[in-house]
Amino acid sequence: MNFASRFRAAFIAFAAVVGLATTAQADSGFVTLTIYKAGWIIGGSGGGGVLNFRGRSYSLSTGGLDYGLVFGGSKTVLRGRVSNINRPSDVAGVYGAAGAGLAVGRGARAIVLTNQKGAVLELTGQQVGLMANADLSGLAITMR
């Protein structure tokens, strides 16, 4: 093999590696979720939202269960960033959290969650209602 052929082969191999590395990098998007929650010892939540990713909007559904000290009902609107995703469906999955809170009227809420695919939600927002909780909770997000 002459020098030009070796150089060409090395260049093609380098371009392939760089191409794979750039396509494998995770991206981020923005999420808005509205979650309704109610319970007495065992609680449930449900709602929906929107994922904005690479210039497109995707509808989301949420649902979950809480167990522990749960009392009351509330509506929470959360907005924030989702990171470490390659495609919109990476947002779908089960997110788990342990938390405590109290909302009487209006209250601020902030949470960071990770699902089994590695998607990370960093959300903040407002909670309205009467809700006291010290619980383990799970939130499932699905694509509509």
PDB file of C-alpha atoms in Angstrom:
ATOM      1  CA  MET A   1       0.000   0.000   0.000  1.00  0.00           C
ATOM      2  CA  ASN A   2       1.433   3.364  -0.956  1.00  0.00           C
ATOM      3  CA  PHE A   3       1.341   6.473   1.182  1.00  0.00           C
ATOM      4  CA  ALA A   4      -1.733   7.988  -0.541  1.00  0.00           C
ATOM      5  CA  SER A   5      -3.780   4.809  -0.037  1.00  0.00           C
ATOM      6  CA  ARG A   6      -2.807   4.590   3.640  1.00  0.00           C
ATOM      7  CA  PHE A   7      -3.615   8.263   4.145  1.00  0.00           C
ATOM      8  CA  ARG A   8      -7.006   7.849   2.447  1.00  0.00           C
ATOM      9  CA  ALA A   9      -7.825   4.774   4.595  1.00  0.00           C
ATOM     10  CA  ALA A  10      -6.799   6.601   7.783  1.00  0.00           C
ATOM     11  CA  PHE A  11      -8.871   9.641   6.805  1.00  0.00           C
ATOM     12  CA  ILE A  12     -11.973   7.496   6.132  1.00  0.00           C
ATOM     13  CA  ALA A  13     -11.541   5.696   9.476  1.00  0.00           C
ATOM     14  CA  PHE A  14     -11.136   9.039  11.280  1.00  0.00           C
ATOM     15  CA  ALA A  15     -14.239  10.474   9.582  1.00  0.00           C
ATOM     16  CA  ALA A  16     -16.259   7.389  10.560  1.00  0.00           C
ATOM     17  CA  VAL A  17     -15.216   7.662  14.218  1.00  0.00           C
ATOM     18  CA  VAL A  18     -15.995  11.391  14.328  1.00  0.00           C
ATOM     19  CA  GLY A  19     -19.360  10.757  12.631  1.00  0.00           C
ATOM     20  CA  LEU A  20     -20.317   8.102  15.187  1.00  0.00           C
ATOM     21  CA  ALA A  21     -19.222  10.290  18.086  1.00  0.00           C
ATOM     22  CA  THR A  22     -21.298  13.258  16.946  1.00  0.00           C
ATOM     23  CA  THR A  23     -24.449  11.211  16.311  1.00  0.00           C
ATOM     24  CA  ALA A  24     -24.183   9.463  19.701  1.00  0.00           C
ATOM     25  CA  GLN A  25     -24.153  12.709  21.712  1.00  0.00           C
ATOM     26  CA  ALA A  26     -27.255  13.256  23.790  1.00  0.00           C
ATOM     27  CA  ASP A  27     -29.388  16.340  23.334  1.00  0.00           C
ATOM     28  CA  SER A  28     -31.836  18.274  25.503  1.00  0.00           C
ATOM     29  CA  GLY A  29     -35.336  19.719  25.255  1.00  0.00           C
ATOM     30  CA  PHE A  30     -37.954  21.524  27.298  1.00  0.00           C
ATOM     31  CA  VAL A  31     -40.894  20.015  29.184  1.00  0.00           C
ATOM     32  CA  THR A  32     -44.094  21.457  30.630  1.00  0.00           C
ATOM     33  CA  LEU A  33     -46.171  19.155  32.861  1.00  0.00           C
ATOM     34  CA  THR A  34     -49.477  19.701  34.665  1.00  0.00           C
ATOM     35  CA  ILE A  35     -49.991  17.129  37.413  1.00  0.00           C
ATOM     36  CA  TYR A  36     -53.081  16.650  39.573  1.00  0.00           C
ATOM     37  CA  LYS A  37     -52.467  14.796  42.840  1.00  0.00           C
ATOM     38  CA  ALA A  38     -54.792  13.572  45.583  1.00  0.00           C
ATOM     39  CA  GLY A  39     -54.580  11.071  48.378  1.00  0.00           C
ATOM     40  CA  TRP A  40     -55.028   9.822  51.890  1.00  0.00           C
ATOM     41  CA  ILE A  41     -52.079   7.575  52.895  1.00  0.00           C
ATOM     42  CA  ILE A  42     -51.967   6.229  49.340  1.00  0.00           C
ATOM     43  CA  GLY A  43     -52.163   8.869  46.668  1.00  0.00           C
ATOM     44  CA  GLY A  44     -52.402   9.042  42.953  1.00  0.00           C
ATOM     45  CA  SER A  45     -51.492  11.558  40.327  1.00  0.00           C
ATOM     46  CA  GLY A  46     -52.267  12.110  36.686  1.00  0.00           C
ATOM     47  CA  GLY A  47     -51.959  14.751  34.058  1.00  0.00           C
ATOM     48  CA  GLY A  48     -50.230  15.634  30.856  1.00  0.00           C
ATOM     49  CA  GLY A  49     -47.819  17.938  29.178  1.00  0.00           C
ATOM     50  CA  VAL A  50     -45.648  18.766  26.213  1.00  0.00           C
ATOM     51  CA  LEU A  51     -42.054  17.994  25.234  1.00  0.00           C
ATOM     52  CA  ASN A  52     -40.391  20.489  22.873  1.00  0.00           C
ATOM     53  CA  PHE A  53     -37.447  18.752  21.212  1.00  0.00           C
ATOM     54  CA  ARG A  54     -35.533  19.724  18.068  1.00  0.00           C
ATOM     55  CA  GLY A  55     -38.200  22.163  16.932  1.00  0.00           C
ATOM     56  CA  ARG A  56     -41.166  19.796  17.354  1.00  0.00           C
ATOM     57  CA  SER A  57     -43.787  19.345  20.083  1.00  0.00           C
ATOM     58  CA  TYR A  58     -44.780  15.959  21.508  1.00  0.00           C
ATOM     59  CA  SER A  59     -47.755  15.299  23.804  1.00  0.00           C
ATOM     60  CA  LEU A  60     -47.059  13.552  27.098  1.00  0.00           C
ATOM     61  CA  SER A  61     -49.247  11.735  29.634  1.00  0.00           C
ATOM     62  CA  THR A  62     -48.341  11.331  33.293  1.00  0.00           C
ATOM     63  CA  GLY A  63     -49.556   9.071  36.073  1.00  0.00           C
ATOM     64  CA  GLY A  64     -48.208   7.838  39.342  1.00  0.00           C
ATOM     65  CA  LEU A  65     -48.630   6.510  42.852  1.00  0.00           C
ATOM     66  CA  ASP A  66     -47.499   7.837  46.224  1.00  0.00           C
ATOM     67  CA  TYR A  67     -47.187   5.926  49.475  1.00  0.00           C
ATOM     68  CA  GLY A  68     -46.461   7.330  52.910  1.00  0.00           C
ATOM     69  CA  LEU A  69     -47.919  10.391  54.601  1.00  0.00           C
ATOM     70  CA  VAL A  70     -50.111  11.794  51.837  1.00  0.00           C
ATOM     71  CA  PHE A  71     -53.068  14.043  52.568  1.00  0.00           C
ATOM     72  CA  GLY A  72     -55.012  16.439  50.372  1.00  0.00           C
ATOM     73  CA  GLY A  73     -55.130  17.447  46.747  1.00  0.00           C
ATOM     74  CA  SER A  74     -53.140  19.744  44.517  1.00  0.00           C
ATOM     75  CA  LYS A  75     -52.424  20.909  40.999  1.00  0.00           C
ATOM     76  CA  THR A  76     -48.782  21.420  40.056  1.00  0.00           C
ATOM     77  CA  VAL A  77     -47.504  23.054  36.875  1.00  0.00           C
ATOM     78  CA  LEU A  78     -43.837  22.271  36.253  1.00  0.00           C
ATOM     79  CA  ARG A  79     -41.541  23.597  33.547  1.00  0.00           C
ATOM     80  CA  GLY A  80     -37.941  22.848  32.848  1.00  0.00           C
ATOM     81  CA  ARG A  81     -35.303  21.048  30.931  1.00  0.00           C
ATOM     82  CA  VAL A  82     -34.898  17.413  30.010  1.00  0.00           C
ATOM     83  CA  SER A  83     -31.339  16.375  29.184  1.00  0.00           C
ATOM     84  CA  ASN A  84     -29.447  13.276  28.103  1.00  0.00           C
ATOM     85  CA  ILE A  85     -31.951  12.230  25.419  1.00  0.00           C
ATOM     86  CA  ASN A  86     -31.301  11.144  21.833  1.00  0.00           C
ATOM     87  CA  ARG A  87     -34.927  10.925  20.663  1.00  0.00           C
ATOM     88  CA  PRO A  88     -38.292  12.078  22.057  1.00  0.00           C
ATOM     89  CA  SER A  89     -39.225   8.599  23.297  1.00  0.00           C
ATOM     90  CA  ASP A  90     -36.277   8.693  25.739  1.00  0.00           C
ATOM     91  CA  VAL A  91     -38.421  10.931  27.983  1.00  0.00           C
ATOM     92  CA  ALA A  92     -40.942   8.124  28.430  1.00  0.00           C
ATOM     93  CA  GLY A  93     -40.341   5.942  31.456  1.00  0.00           C
ATOM     94  CA  VAL A  94     -40.682   5.666  35.206  1.00  0.00           C
ATOM     95  CA  TYR A  95     -39.184   8.311  37.458  1.00  0.00           C
ATOM     96  CA  GLY A  96     -38.881   7.675  41.207  1.00  0.00           C
ATOM     97  CA  ALA A  97     -38.461  10.115  44.084  1.00  0.00           C
ATOM     98  CA  ALA A  98     -38.628  10.427  47.831  1.00  0.00           C
ATOM     99  CA  GLY A  99     -39.872  13.761  49.012  1.00  0.00           C
ATOM    100  CA  ALA A 100     -41.624  15.907  51.541  1.00  0.00           C
ATOM    101  CA  GLY A 101     -43.642  19.034  51.141  1.00  0.00           C
ATOM    102  CA  LEU A 102     -46.485  21.194  52.316  1.00  0.00           C
ATOM    103  CA  ALA A 103     -48.682  23.383  50.170  1.00  0.00           C
ATOM    104  CA  VAL A 104     -51.484  25.492  51.570  1.00  0.00           C
ATOM    105  CA  GLY A 105     -52.731  27.716  48.797  1.00  0.00           C
ATOM    106  CA  ARG A 106     -49.729  28.354  46.564  1.00  0.00           C
ATOM    107  CA  GLY A 107     -46.265  26.922  46.950  1.00  0.00           C
ATOM    108  CA  ALA A 108     -43.084  26.596  44.931  1.00  0.00           C
ATOM    109  CA  ARG A 109     -41.895  23.193  43.758  1.00  0.00           C
ATOM    110  CA  ALA A 110     -38.538  22.050  42.341  1.00  0.00           C
ATOM    111  CA  ILE A 111     -37.467  18.519  41.509  1.00  0.00           C
ATOM    112  CA  VAL A 112     -34.761  16.595  39.635  1.00  0.00           C
ATOM    113  CA  LEU A 113     -35.685  13.114  38.373  1.00  0.00           C
ATOM    114  CA  THR A 114     -33.959  10.432  36.289  1.00  0.00           C
ATOM    115  CA  ASN A 115     -35.560   7.529  34.410  1.00  0.00           C
ATOM    116  CA  GLN A 116     -34.189   4.103  33.425  1.00  0.00           C
ATOM    117  CA  LYS A 117     -32.994   5.446  30.032  1.00  0.00           C
ATOM    118  CA  GLY A 118     -30.867   8.127  31.698  1.00  0.00           C
ATOM    119  CA  ALA A 119     -33.131  11.084  30.848  1.00  0.00           C
ATOM    120  CA  VAL A 120     -32.824  13.804  33.494  1.00  0.00           C
ATOM    121  CA  LEU A 121     -35.736  16.147  34.262  1.00  0.00           C
ATOM    122  CA  GLU A 122     -34.921  19.406  36.060  1.00  0.00           C
ATOM    123  CA  LEU A 123     -38.285  21.019  36.808  1.00  0.00           C
ATOM    124  CA  THR A 124     -39.585  23.998  38.779  1.00  0.00           C
ATOM    125  CA  GLY A 125     -43.056  25.412  39.153  1.00  0.00           C
ATOM    126  CA  GLN A 126     -46.062  26.229  41.276  1.00  0.00           C
ATOM    127  CA  GLN A 127     -48.236  23.914  43.360  1.00  0.00           C
ATOM    128  CA  VAL A 128     -51.774  25.020  44.261  1.00  0.00           C
ATOM    129  CA  GLY A 129     -54.028  23.291  46.791  1.00  0.00           C
ATOM    130  CA  LEU A 130     -53.872  21.695  50.199  1.00  0.00           C
ATOM    131  CA  MET A 131     -51.263  18.936  50.227  1.00  0.00           C
ATOM    132  CA  ALA A 132     -49.035  17.514  52.940  1.00  0.00           C
ATOM    133  CA  ASN A 133     -46.682  14.720  51.997  1.00  0.00           C
ATOM    134  CA  ALA A 134     -43.650  12.761  53.185  1.00  0.00           C
ATOM    135  CA  ASP A 135     -43.617   9.863  50.798  1.00  0.00           C
ATOM    136  CA  LEU A 136     -42.081   7.668  48.168  1.00  0.00           C
ATOM    137  CA  SER A 137     -43.524   8.428  44.775  1.00  0.00           C
ATOM    138  CA  GLY A 138     -43.264   7.267  41.224  1.00  0.00           C
ATOM    139  CA  LEU A 139     -44.141   9.187  38.101  1.00  0.00           C
ATOM    140  CA  ALA A 140     -44.624   7.454  34.770  1.00  0.00           C
ATOM    141  CA  ILE A 141     -44.413   9.521  31.595  1.00  0.00           C
ATOM    142  CA  THR A 142     -45.681   8.148  28.301  1.00  0.00           C
ATOM    143  CA  MET A 143     -45.826   9.569  24.782  1.00  0.00           C
ATOM    144  CA  ARG A 144     -49.333  10.139  23.417  1.00  0.00           C
TER     145      ARG A 144
END
